[in-house]
Amino acid sequence: MTLSDFNTLLPLIVLTVWACALLIVDLFIPKGRKGWTALLAVFGLALTLDLTLAQLGDSGAGFSGMITLDGFSTFVNALLLVSAMLAIGLAYGYVKRMGLERGEFYSLILFSVTGMMLMAQAADLVIVFLALELLSIPLYVLAAFARPKVDSEEAGLKYFLLGAFAAGFVVYGIALVYGATGATALSAIVSAVAARTANLTLLIVGAALILVGFGFKVAAVPFHMWTPDVYQGAPTAVTAFMAAGAKIAGFAALLRVFSLAFPSLAADLTPILWALSALTMVVGNLLAISQTNIKRLLAYSSIAHAGYILMAFVPFGSQEVQSVSVAAGLFYLVAYALTNFGSWGVVIALEQKEGRGLEISDYAGLGRKYPALAAAMTIFMLSLTGIPPTLGLVGKFYLFRAVMAGGFTGLAIIGVLTSLVSAYYYLRVVVTMYMREGEPEALREPWLNFTWGLTAIATVVFSFVPSGLFDWASQAVLKLF
Amino acid sequence: MVPEIYYLVLSAILFTMGALGVLARRNALIIFMSVELMLNAANLAFVSFANTYQQLNGQIIVFFVIAVAAAEVAVGLALIVAIFKSKHSIDVDQMSSLKG
């Protein structure tokens, strides 16, 4: 182990130490002043973000090739850190209002982000597994954080049981890949396949099991059953974090593992991924139509978006298209993360105690009473549908273009058609806000307003200048291959 | 010396039993035990593959998996206890306050 090993992991180490220190410092912060804990957590994230951005353009490997640092990991890490900050911005007022104000909330978020970042930097399947658990275990606790509320406990238990089940698949998949190639390092797996010393049957089964495990994590159909229940039951601020963070990390790991270690399996896996992506888009969007609860609606919407992002993997076997489609996938993740936090922020603003204010009918009259909030929600709904002028449209455009370049026109058509279907339920929210009479109660809380305001502006502004962001994503990916 | 393949078949059987247990059983504790069975099936596979390749890697990974499983137990049992306190049942079929 040399100093350069630690350099590759510097942001992660700082964040881990910070999270541990925060647990101790929190003991001395009196009850009712947990705002300080939140502030310190955001400060730690900002410090880590600074260190991450300082690594921009660096690349290297550390710890005997188990950890890698490249443009891709830096991009994903920066996105994850910003997501965590947005999540804390949403959570601060929410946990106070719901009587959940306990200091460990923020430490748990930091630990979970550490796991997500480790996932983006993992170059060895063992690290992938460790990172998966490090990101999941705090999330299980966070989902049940509103204890003794039964909904939240149930959400926590369901998430835990299915998450552990998924982890079992991932571990067994890793064991089979290890058996097939004699290695767990991604580079060694590729060279074993190239040297024809690998047992291909075992390798395919192993890769498929890993795919199943991650399918659960990113909520792809048919492994999505837990999503609506968990998203509905968990405290809303946690749901926002879970929906964005776990998805970004899961897709980052999938991208790296599948495009680096298993390109030789593309012929076998592409049809599976194609079906998975198409099924996820169709089922997610169709089931969302009948929802009346906004949290469940957004949960199904997040399933549908997992399908769109999965599209980016389908061409992972062809060298030319691969980098473009992965860049499009990254761009879509950014668009999704921004929109996701914004829309959950609006949900939090309207949520009352005892789970009231969560039906779509509760949004009636929002346009008259709280015009800014309604305008922001409209922007998010348009972005999730993919209507200009929003980032969602640009993301879908890049994605569909990449998929078509890979020769999967059928999949792109399914994507467009399901987007049309999704317009029905997203616009229904907008119609309810502006066309129906009602007396909604919304909360004005400075950090919350700041978060949804910022994400709404970013969603619109970035859609006019998407090329900068897309170029960054492309450059990040270029170093990957 | 028992041939490798016996261990692998045993591990596959254990994994299948675990997966079926998760899907078929309704008691949260039993489901959790089935998940542990899946993890240990993977451990057995790791050890026997490590023996085939005459490497230590596979055996070291087992320690990682065991440590992670222990962390999962800590959180999982806490969740099960918490839900038992409020519902006096850990039957997953009764976890139905969330539906739609």
Coordinates of C-alpha atoms in Angstrom, one line a residue:
Chain A
M1 CA 0.0 0.0 0.0
T2 CA 1.4 3.3 -1.0
L3 CA 0.3 6.9 -0.6
S4 CA -1.1 6.9 -4.2
D5 CA -3.5 4.1 -3.1
F6 CA -5.0 6.4 -0.6
N7 CA -5.2 9.3 -3.1
T8 CA -7.5 7.3 -5.3
L9 CA -9.9 6.9 -2.3
L10 CA -9.3 10.3 -0.6
P11 CA -12.8 11.7 -0.9
L12 CA -14.3 8.4 0.4
I13 CA -11.9 8.2 3.3
V14 CA -12.7 11.8 4.3
L15 CA -16.4 11.2 4.1
T16 CA -16.2 8.0 6.1
V17 CA -14.2 9.7 8.9
W18 CA -16.5 12.7 8.8
A19 CA -19.6 10.4 9.1
C20 CA -18.1 8.6 12.1
A21 CA -17.0 11.9 13.7
L22 CA -20.5 13.3 13.1
L23 CA -22.0 10.4 15.1
I24 CA -19.9 11.4 18.1
V25 CA -20.3 15.2 17.7
D26 CA -24.1 14.7 17.5
L27 CA -24.1 13.3 21.0
F28 CA -23.1 16.8 22.2
I29 CA -25.7 18.7 20.2
P30 CA -28.8 19.2 22.3
K31 CA -32.2 17.9 21.1
G32 CA -34.0 20.5 19.1
R33 CA -30.8 21.9 17.6
K34 CA -30.1 19.0 15.2
G35 CA -29.9 21.6 12.5
W36 CA -26.3 21.8 13.4
T37 CA -25.9 18.1 12.6
A38 CA -27.5 18.7 9.2
L39 CA -25.2 21.7 8.6
L40 CA -22.1 19.7 9.5
A41 CA -23.2 16.8 7.3
V42 CA -23.7 19.2 4.3
F43 CA -20.3 20.7 5.1
G44 CA -18.7 17.3 5.0
L45 CA -20.4 16.5 1.7
A46 CA -19.2 19.9 0.3
L47 CA -15.7 19.2 1.4
T48 CA -15.8 15.7 -0.2
L49 CA -17.2 17.2 -3.4
D50 CA -14.3 19.7 -3.4
L51 CA -11.8 16.8 -3.1
T52 CA -13.7 14.9 -5.8
L53 CA -13.7 17.8 -8.2
A54 CA -9.9 18.2 -7.5
Q55 CA -9.5 14.7 -8.9
L56 CA -11.1 15.7 -12.2
G57 CA -9.0 14.4 -15.0
D58 CA -7.0 12.1 -12.8
S59 CA -7.0 8.4 -13.3
G60 CA -5.3 5.5 -11.7
A61 CA -5.8 2.3 -9.8
G62 CA -5.2 1.6 -6.1
F63 CA -5.1 -1.3 -3.6
S64 CA -3.8 -3.9 -6.0
G65 CA -6.3 -2.9 -8.7
M66 CA -9.4 -3.3 -6.5
I67 CA -10.2 0.4 -6.6
T68 CA -10.1 2.5 -9.7
L69 CA -10.2 6.3 -10.2
D70 CA -11.2 7.6 -13.6
G71 CA -13.5 10.2 -15.2
F72 CA -16.5 8.0 -14.9
S73 CA -16.1 7.5 -11.2
T74 CA -15.4 11.2 -10.6
F75 CA -18.5 12.1 -12.6
V76 CA -20.7 9.7 -10.7
N77 CA -19.2 10.6 -7.3
A78 CA -19.9 14.3 -8.0
L79 CA -23.5 13.5 -8.9
L80 CA -24.0 11.3 -5.8
L81 CA -22.6 14.0 -3.5
V82 CA -24.8 16.7 -5.0
S83 CA -27.8 14.3 -4.6
A84 CA -26.9 13.7 -1.0
M85 CA -26.8 17.5 -0.4
L86 CA -30.2 17.9 -2.1
A87 CA -31.5 15.0 0.1
I88 CA -30.4 16.7 3.3
G89 CA -31.9 20.0 2.0
L90 CA -35.3 18.2 1.7
A91 CA -34.9 16.2 4.9
Y92 CA -34.0 18.9 7.3
G93 CA -37.4 20.5 7.7
Y94 CA -39.2 17.3 7.1
V95 CA -37.7 15.3 9.9
K96 CA -38.2 18.2 12.3
R97 CA -41.9 18.5 11.4
M98 CA -42.5 14.7 11.5
G99 CA -40.8 14.3 14.9
L100 CA -38.0 12.2 13.4
E101 CA -35.3 14.6 14.4
R102 CA -32.5 12.3 15.5
G103 CA -28.9 13.0 14.7
E104 CA -28.0 9.6 13.3
F105 CA -30.3 10.3 10.3
Y106 CA -27.6 12.4 8.7
S107 CA -24.7 10.1 9.5
L108 CA -26.7 7.2 8.0
I109 CA -27.1 9.3 4.8
L110 CA -23.3 9.9 4.7
F111 CA -22.6 6.2 5.2
S112 CA -24.9 5.3 2.4
V113 CA -23.3 7.8 0.1
T114 CA -19.9 6.4 0.9
G115 CA -21.2 3.0 -0.2
M116 CA -22.6 4.5 -3.4
M117 CA -19.3 6.2 -4.2
L118 CA -17.3 3.0 -3.5
M119 CA -19.6 1.3 -6.0
A120 CA -18.6 3.8 -8.7
Q121 CA -15.0 3.2 -8.0
A122 CA -15.1 -0.6 -7.6
A123 CA -12.9 -2.5 -10.0
D124 CA -13.3 -5.9 -8.3
L125 CA -16.4 -7.8 -7.7
V126 CA -15.7 -8.2 -4.0
I127 CA -15.7 -4.4 -3.7
V128 CA -18.9 -4.2 -5.7
F129 CA -20.5 -6.5 -3.1
L130 CA -19.1 -4.6 -0.1
A131 CA -20.2 -1.3 -1.6
L132 CA -23.7 -2.7 -2.3
E133 CA -24.1 -3.7 1.3
L134 CA -22.6 -0.4 2.6
L135 CA -25.1 1.6 0.6
S136 CA -28.0 -0.7 1.4
I137 CA -27.8 -1.3 5.1
P138 CA -28.1 2.4 6.1
L139 CA -31.0 2.6 3.7
Y140 CA -32.8 -0.2 5.4
V141 CA -32.5 1.7 8.6
L142 CA -33.5 5.0 7.0
A143 CA -36.6 3.4 5.4
A144 CA -37.8 2.3 8.9
F145 CA -36.8 5.6 10.5
A146 CA -40.3 6.8 11.2
R147 CA -40.7 4.0 13.7
P148 CA -43.1 3.2 15.5
K149 CA -45.2 4.2 12.5
V150 CA -46.3 0.8 11.1
D151 CA -46.0 1.9 7.4
S152 CA -42.4 2.9 7.8
E153 CA -41.5 -0.3 9.7
E154 CA -43.1 -2.4 7.0
A155 CA -41.3 -0.5 4.3
G156 CA -38.0 -1.1 6.2
L157 CA -38.6 -4.8 6.6
K158 CA -39.8 -5.3 3.1
Y159 CA -36.8 -3.4 1.7
F160 CA -34.5 -5.3 4.0
L161 CA -35.8 -8.8 3.1
L162 CA -35.8 -8.2 -0.6
G163 CA -32.5 -6.3 -0.5
A164 CA -30.8 -9.2 1.4
F165 CA -32.4 -11.6 -1.1
A166 CA -30.9 -9.6 -4.0
A167 CA -27.6 -9.5 -2.2
G168 CA -27.7 -13.3 -2.0
F169 CA -28.1 -13.5 -5.8
V170 CA -25.2 -11.0 -6.3
V171 CA -22.9 -13.0 -4.0
Y172 CA -23.7 -16.3 -5.6
G173 CA -23.2 -14.7 -9.0
I174 CA -19.8 -13.5 -7.9
A175 CA -18.9 -17.0 -6.7
L176 CA -19.8 -18.5 -10.0
V177 CA -17.8 -15.8 -11.9
Y178 CA -14.9 -16.5 -9.6
G179 CA -15.3 -20.2 -10.3
A180 CA -15.5 -19.6 -14.1
T181 CA -12.4 -17.4 -14.3
G182 CA -10.4 -17.9 -11.1
A183 CA -10.5 -14.1 -10.5
T184 CA -12.8 -11.4 -9.2
A185 CA -10.9 -8.4 -10.5
L186 CA -12.7 -7.1 -13.6
S187 CA -9.6 -6.8 -15.7
A188 CA -8.5 -10.4 -14.7
I189 CA -12.0 -11.7 -15.7
V190 CA -11.6 -10.1 -19.2
S191 CA -8.1 -11.6 -19.7
A192 CA -9.3 -15.0 -18.5
V193 CA -12.1 -14.9 -21.1
A194 CA -9.6 -13.7 -23.8
A195 CA -7.2 -16.5 -22.9
R196 CA -10.0 -19.0 -23.2
T197 CA -9.4 -20.4 -19.8
A198 CA -12.8 -19.4 -18.6
N199 CA -15.8 -21.8 -18.2
L200 CA -18.3 -19.8 -20.3
T201 CA -21.4 -21.6 -19.0
L202 CA -20.6 -20.7 -15.4
L203 CA -19.7 -17.2 -16.4
I204 CA -23.0 -16.6 -18.1
V205 CA -25.0 -18.0 -15.2
G206 CA -22.9 -15.9 -12.8
A207 CA -23.4 -12.7 -14.8
A208 CA -27.1 -13.4 -15.0
L209 CA -27.4 -13.8 -11.3
I210 CA -25.5 -10.6 -10.7
L211 CA -27.9 -8.9 -13.2
V212 CA -30.9 -10.3 -11.2
G213 CA -29.4 -8.9 -8.0
F214 CA -28.9 -5.4 -9.5
G215 CA -32.3 -5.6 -11.1
F216 CA -33.8 -5.7 -7.6
K217 CA -31.6 -2.7 -6.6
V218 CA -32.5 -0.5 -9.5
A219 CA -36.2 -1.7 -9.5
A220 CA -36.4 -3.2 -12.9
V221 CA -39.4 -5.3 -13.8
P222 CA -39.9 -8.2 -12.9
F223 CA -37.9 -7.4 -9.7
H224 CA -39.8 -4.3 -8.9
M225 CA -42.6 -5.5 -6.5
W226 CA -41.1 -4.0 -3.4
T227 CA -40.7 -0.5 -4.9
P228 CA -44.1 1.1 -4.5
D229 CA -44.6 -0.2 -1.0
V230 CA -41.2 0.8 0.2
Y231 CA -41.3 4.2 -1.5
Q232 CA -44.8 4.9 0.0
G233 CA -44.0 3.7 3.5
A234 CA -40.5 5.2 3.9
P235 CA -40.3 8.8 5.2
T236 CA -40.6 11.0 2.0
A237 CA -37.2 12.6 2.3
V238 CA -35.6 9.1 2.5
T239 CA -37.6 8.0 -0.5
A240 CA -36.2 10.9 -2.5
F241 CA -32.7 9.9 -1.6
M242 CA -33.3 6.2 -2.1
A243 CA -34.9 6.8 -5.5
A244 CA -32.0 8.8 -6.9
G245 CA -28.9 7.6 -5.0
A246 CA -29.5 3.8 -5.1
K247 CA -30.4 4.0 -8.7
I248 CA -27.3 6.1 -9.7
A249 CA -25.0 3.7 -7.8
G250 CA -26.7 0.6 -9.1
F251 CA -26.5 1.7 -12.7
A252 CA -22.9 2.9 -12.2
A253 CA -21.9 -0.6 -11.0
L254 CA -23.9 -2.3 -13.8
L255 CA -22.2 0.0 -16.4
R256 CA -18.8 -0.8 -15.1
V257 CA -19.2 -4.5 -14.5
F258 CA -21.0 -5.3 -17.7
S259 CA -19.0 -3.1 -20.1
L260 CA -15.6 -3.9 -18.6
A261 CA -15.9 -7.5 -17.5
F262 CA -18.5 -9.1 -19.6
P263 CA -18.4 -7.6 -23.1
S264 CA -17.7 -11.1 -24.4
L265 CA -21.2 -12.2 -23.2
A266 CA -22.9 -9.4 -25.2
A267 CA -24.5 -11.9 -27.7
D268 CA -26.1 -13.8 -24.9
L269 CA -27.0 -10.9 -22.6
T270 CA -28.2 -8.3 -25.1
P271 CA -31.6 -10.0 -25.7
I272 CA -32.1 -10.3 -21.9
L273 CA -31.3 -6.7 -21.3
W274 CA -33.5 -5.7 -24.3
A275 CA -36.5 -7.5 -22.8
L276 CA -35.8 -6.3 -19.3
S277 CA -35.7 -2.7 -20.5
A278 CA -38.8 -2.9 -22.6
L279 CA -40.7 -4.7 -19.9
T280 CA -39.7 -2.2 -17.3
M281 CA -40.8 0.7 -19.4
V282 CA -44.1 -0.8 -20.3
V283 CA -45.1 -2.2 -16.9
G284 CA -43.9 0.8 -14.9
N285 CA -45.8 3.3 -17.1
L286 CA -49.0 1.2 -17.3
L287 CA -49.2 0.5 -13.6
A288 CA -48.6 4.2 -12.8
I289 CA -51.8 5.2 -14.6
S290 CA -54.2 3.8 -12.0
Q291 CA -52.4 5.3 -9.0
T292 CA -54.1 7.9 -6.8
N293 CA -51.4 8.3 -4.2
I294 CA -48.6 10.7 -5.4
K295 CA -45.9 8.7 -3.6
R296 CA -47.0 5.5 -5.4
L297 CA -47.3 7.4 -8.7
L298 CA -43.7 8.6 -8.4
A299 CA -42.6 5.1 -7.3
Y300 CA -44.0 3.6 -10.5
S301 CA -42.5 6.5 -12.5
S302 CA -39.1 5.7 -11.0
I303 CA -39.6 2.1 -12.2
A304 CA -40.4 3.3 -15.6
H305 CA -37.3 5.5 -15.6
A306 CA -35.1 2.6 -14.6
G307 CA -36.4 1.1 -17.9
Y308 CA -35.2 4.1 -19.9
I309 CA -31.8 4.1 -18.2
L310 CA -31.5 0.3 -18.9
M311 CA -31.8 1.2 -22.6
A312 CA -28.3 2.6 -22.3
F313 CA -26.9 -0.9 -21.6
V314 CA -28.5 -2.7 -24.4
P315 CA -25.8 -1.8 -27.0
F316 CA -23.0 -2.7 -24.5
G317 CA -21.5 -5.2 -26.8
S318 CA -20.7 -3.0 -29.8
Q319 CA -17.6 -0.9 -29.3
E320 CA -18.5 2.2 -31.3
V321 CA -22.0 2.8 -29.9
Q322 CA -21.2 1.7 -26.4
S323 CA -19.4 4.9 -25.3
V324 CA -22.1 7.2 -26.7
S325 CA -24.9 5.1 -25.1
V326 CA -23.2 5.0 -21.7
A327 CA -22.7 8.8 -21.9
A328 CA -26.4 9.2 -22.7
G329 CA -27.2 6.9 -19.7
L330 CA -25.1 9.1 -17.4
F331 CA -26.7 12.3 -18.8
Y332 CA -30.1 10.7 -18.2
L333 CA -29.2 9.9 -14.6
V334 CA -28.3 13.6 -14.0
A335 CA -31.6 14.7 -15.5
Y336 CA -33.5 12.0 -13.5
A337 CA -31.7 12.9 -10.2
L338 CA -32.5 16.6 -10.5
T339 CA -36.2 16.1 -11.5
N340 CA -36.6 13.4 -8.9
F341 CA -35.4 15.6 -6.0
G342 CA -37.6 18.5 -7.2
S343 CA -40.8 16.4 -7.5
W344 CA -40.2 14.7 -4.1
G345 CA -39.6 18.2 -2.7
V346 CA -43.0 19.3 -3.8
V347 CA -44.5 16.2 -2.3
I348 CA -42.8 17.0 1.0
A349 CA -44.1 20.5 0.9
L350 CA -47.7 19.3 0.7
E351 CA -47.4 16.3 3.1
Q352 CA -49.1 16.7 6.4
K353 CA -48.9 14.6 9.5
E354 CA -50.5 11.1 9.6
G355 CA -49.9 10.7 5.9
R356 CA -52.5 13.3 4.8
G357 CA -51.9 15.5 1.7
L358 CA -50.5 12.6 -0.3
E359 CA -53.4 12.0 -2.7
I360 CA -53.3 13.5 -6.1
S361 CA -56.7 15.1 -5.3
D362 CA -55.0 17.0 -2.5
Y363 CA -53.1 19.0 -5.2
A364 CA -56.3 20.6 -6.5
G365 CA -56.2 24.4 -6.4
L366 CA -52.4 24.5 -5.9
G367 CA -52.0 26.6 -9.0
R368 CA -54.1 29.5 -7.5
K369 CA -52.9 29.3 -3.9
Y370 CA -49.2 28.5 -4.4
P371 CA -48.3 29.5 -8.0
A372 CA -44.5 29.1 -7.6
L373 CA -44.9 25.6 -6.1
A374 CA -47.4 24.6 -8.8
A375 CA -45.1 26.0 -11.5
A376 CA -42.2 24.0 -10.2
M377 CA -44.3 20.8 -10.0
T378 CA -45.4 21.4 -13.6
I379 CA -41.7 21.7 -14.7
F380 CA -40.9 18.4 -13.0
M381 CA -43.9 16.6 -14.5
L382 CA -43.0 17.9 -17.9
S383 CA -39.4 16.8 -17.4
L384 CA -40.4 13.3 -16.3
T385 CA -42.6 13.0 -19.4
G386 CA -40.0 14.5 -21.7
I387 CA -41.7 17.7 -22.9
P388 CA -39.6 20.8 -23.7
P389 CA -38.2 23.0 -22.3
T390 CA -36.9 20.5 -19.7
L391 CA -33.8 18.4 -19.1
G392 CA -36.0 15.2 -19.3
L393 CA -36.6 15.8 -23.0
V394 CA -32.9 16.3 -23.8
G395 CA -32.0 13.1 -21.8
K396 CA -34.5 11.1 -23.7
F397 CA -33.3 12.5 -27.0
Y398 CA -29.7 11.5 -26.3
L399 CA -30.8 8.1 -25.1
F400 CA -33.1 7.3 -28.0
R401 CA -30.5 8.5 -30.5
A402 CA -27.8 6.3 -29.0
V403 CA -30.1 3.2 -28.9
M404 CA -31.0 3.8 -32.6
A405 CA -27.4 4.1 -33.5
G406 CA -26.9 0.7 -32.0
G407 CA -29.6 -0.7 -34.3
F408 CA -32.3 -1.2 -31.7
T409 CA -35.0 0.9 -33.3
G410 CA -37.7 -1.3 -31.9
L411 CA -36.6 -0.4 -28.4
A412 CA -36.5 3.3 -29.1
I413 CA -40.1 3.1 -30.5
I414 CA -41.2 1.3 -27.3
G415 CA -39.5 4.1 -25.4
V416 CA -41.4 6.8 -27.3
L417 CA -44.7 5.1 -27.0
T418 CA -44.4 4.5 -23.3
S419 CA -43.4 8.2 -22.9
L420 CA -46.7 9.1 -24.6
V421 CA -48.5 6.9 -22.1
S422 CA -46.7 8.5 -19.2
A423 CA -47.9 11.9 -20.4
Y424 CA -51.4 10.9 -19.3
Y425 CA -50.6 10.4 -15.6
Y426 CA -48.0 13.2 -15.3
L427 CA -50.3 15.7 -16.9
R428 CA -53.2 14.6 -14.8
V429 CA -51.3 16.0 -11.8
V430 CA -50.8 19.3 -13.7
V431 CA -54.5 19.4 -14.6
T432 CA -55.5 18.8 -11.0
M433 CA -53.3 21.6 -9.8
Y434 CA -54.6 24.2 -12.2
M435 CA -58.2 23.2 -13.2
R436 CA -59.7 21.8 -10.0
E437 CA -60.9 23.9 -7.1
G438 CA -59.4 23.1 -3.7
E439 CA -57.8 24.4 -0.6
P440 CA -54.3 22.7 -0.4
E441 CA -52.1 23.3 2.5
A442 CA -48.4 23.7 1.6
L443 CA -45.5 24.3 3.9
R444 CA -43.1 27.2 3.5
E445 CA -39.8 26.1 4.8
P446 CA -36.7 27.9 3.5
W447 CA -34.4 25.0 2.8
L448 CA -37.1 23.0 1.2
N449 CA -38.1 25.9 -1.0
F450 CA -34.5 26.5 -1.9
T451 CA -34.1 22.8 -3.0
W452 CA -37.2 22.6 -5.2
G453 CA -36.6 26.0 -6.6
L454 CA -33.0 25.2 -7.4
T455 CA -33.8 21.9 -9.1
A456 CA -36.6 23.5 -11.1
I457 CA -34.4 26.2 -12.4
A458 CA -31.6 23.7 -13.1
T459 CA -34.0 21.5 -15.0
V460 CA -35.0 24.3 -17.3
V461 CA -31.7 26.1 -17.7
F462 CA -29.6 23.0 -18.4
S463 CA -32.1 22.0 -21.1
F464 CA -31.0 25.0 -23.1
V465 CA -27.3 24.3 -22.7
P466 CA -27.1 20.5 -22.5
S467 CA -24.0 20.1 -24.6
G468 CA -21.6 21.1 -21.8
L469 CA -23.0 18.5 -19.5
F470 CA -23.2 15.9 -22.2
D471 CA -19.6 16.6 -23.2
W472 CA -18.5 16.1 -19.6
A473 CA -20.3 12.8 -19.5
S474 CA -18.8 11.7 -22.9
Q475 CA -15.3 12.6 -21.7
A476 CA -15.9 10.8 -18.4
V477 CA -16.9 7.7 -20.3
L478 CA -14.1 7.9 -22.8
K479 CA -11.6 7.1 -20.1
L480 CA -13.6 4.1 -19.1
F481 CA -12.9 2.0 -22.2
Chain B
M1 CA -10.7 -36.7 -1.1
V2 CA -14.2 -35.7 -2.1
P3 CA -14.3 -34.4 -5.7
E4 CA -15.0 -30.7 -6.2
I5 CA -18.2 -31.2 -8.0
Y6 CA -19.9 -32.6 -5.0
Y7 CA -19.3 -29.4 -3.1
L8 CA -20.6 -27.4 -6.0
V9 CA -23.7 -29.5 -6.3
L10 CA -24.3 -29.2 -2.6
S11 CA -23.8 -25.4 -2.8
A12 CA -26.3 -25.2 -5.7
I13 CA -28.8 -27.2 -3.7
L14 CA -28.4 -25.0 -0.6
F15 CA -28.8 -21.9 -2.7
T16 CA -32.0 -23.2 -4.3
M17 CA -33.4 -24.2 -1.0
G18 CA -32.6 -20.7 0.3
A19 CA -34.2 -19.0 -2.7
L20 CA -37.3 -21.2 -2.5
G21 CA -37.5 -20.6 1.2
V22 CA -37.6 -16.8 0.7
L23 CA -40.4 -17.2 -1.8
A24 CA -42.4 -19.8 0.0
R25 CA -42.2 -19.1 3.7
R26 CA -44.2 -16.4 5.4
N27 CA -42.4 -15.9 8.6
A28 CA -40.0 -13.0 8.4
L29 CA -37.4 -14.8 10.6
I30 CA -37.5 -17.9 8.4
I31 CA -37.2 -15.8 5.3
F32 CA -34.2 -14.2 6.8
M33 CA -32.7 -17.5 7.7
S34 CA -33.2 -18.6 4.1
V35 CA -31.3 -15.5 2.9
E36 CA -28.5 -16.5 5.2
L37 CA -28.6 -20.0 3.6
M38 CA -28.1 -18.4 0.2
L39 CA -25.1 -16.4 1.4
N40 CA -23.6 -19.6 3.0
A41 CA -24.2 -21.5 -0.2
A42 CA -22.1 -18.9 -2.0
N43 CA -19.4 -19.2 0.7
L44 CA -19.2 -23.0 0.1
A45 CA -18.8 -22.3 -3.6
F46 CA -16.1 -19.8 -3.0
V47 CA -14.1 -22.2 -0.8
S48 CA -14.4 -25.1 -3.1
F49 CA -13.4 -22.9 -6.1
A50 CA -10.5 -21.5 -4.1
N51 CA -9.4 -25.1 -3.5
T52 CA -9.7 -25.9 -7.2
Y53 CA -7.5 -22.9 -8.2
Q54 CA -5.2 -23.4 -5.2
Q55 CA -5.7 -19.7 -4.4
L56 CA -6.4 -17.9 -1.1
N57 CA -8.5 -15.2 -2.7
G58 CA -11.7 -17.2 -2.6
Q59 CA -11.2 -18.1 1.0
I60 CA -10.6 -14.5 2.0
I61 CA -13.8 -13.4 0.2
V62 CA -15.7 -15.7 2.5
F63 CA -14.6 -13.6 5.5
F64 CA -15.9 -10.5 3.8
V65 CA -19.3 -12.3 3.2
I66 CA -19.5 -13.5 6.8
A67 CA -18.7 -10.0 8.1
V68 CA -21.3 -8.4 5.9
A69 CA -23.9 -11.1 6.8
A70 CA -23.3 -10.3 10.5
A71 CA -23.9 -6.6 9.8
E72 CA -27.1 -7.5 8.0
V73 CA -28.2 -9.6 10.9
A74 CA -27.8 -6.7 13.3
V75 CA -30.1 -4.5 11.2
G76 CA -32.5 -7.2 10.2
L77 CA -33.2 -8.5 13.6
A78 CA -33.6 -5.0 14.9
L79 CA -36.2 -4.4 12.2
I80 CA -38.0 -7.6 12.9
V81 CA -38.1 -6.8 16.7
A82 CA -39.4 -3.3 16.0
I83 CA -42.2 -4.6 13.8
F84 CA -43.1 -7.3 16.3
K85 CA -43.5 -4.7 19.0
S86 CA -46.0 -2.7 17.0
K87 CA -47.9 -5.5 15.2
H88 CA -47.3 -8.6 17.5
S89 CA -46.7 -10.6 14.4
I90 CA -43.9 -11.2 11.9
D91 CA -46.0 -12.9 9.3
V92 CA -45.2 -11.1 6.0
D93 CA -48.7 -11.8 4.7
Q94 CA -50.0 -9.4 7.4
M95 CA -47.7 -6.6 6.3
S96 CA -50.4 -5.1 4.2
S97 CA -50.9 -1.6 5.4
L98 CA -49.2 -0.5 2.2
K99 CA -51.2 -1.6 -0.9
G100 CA -52.3 -0.3 -4.2

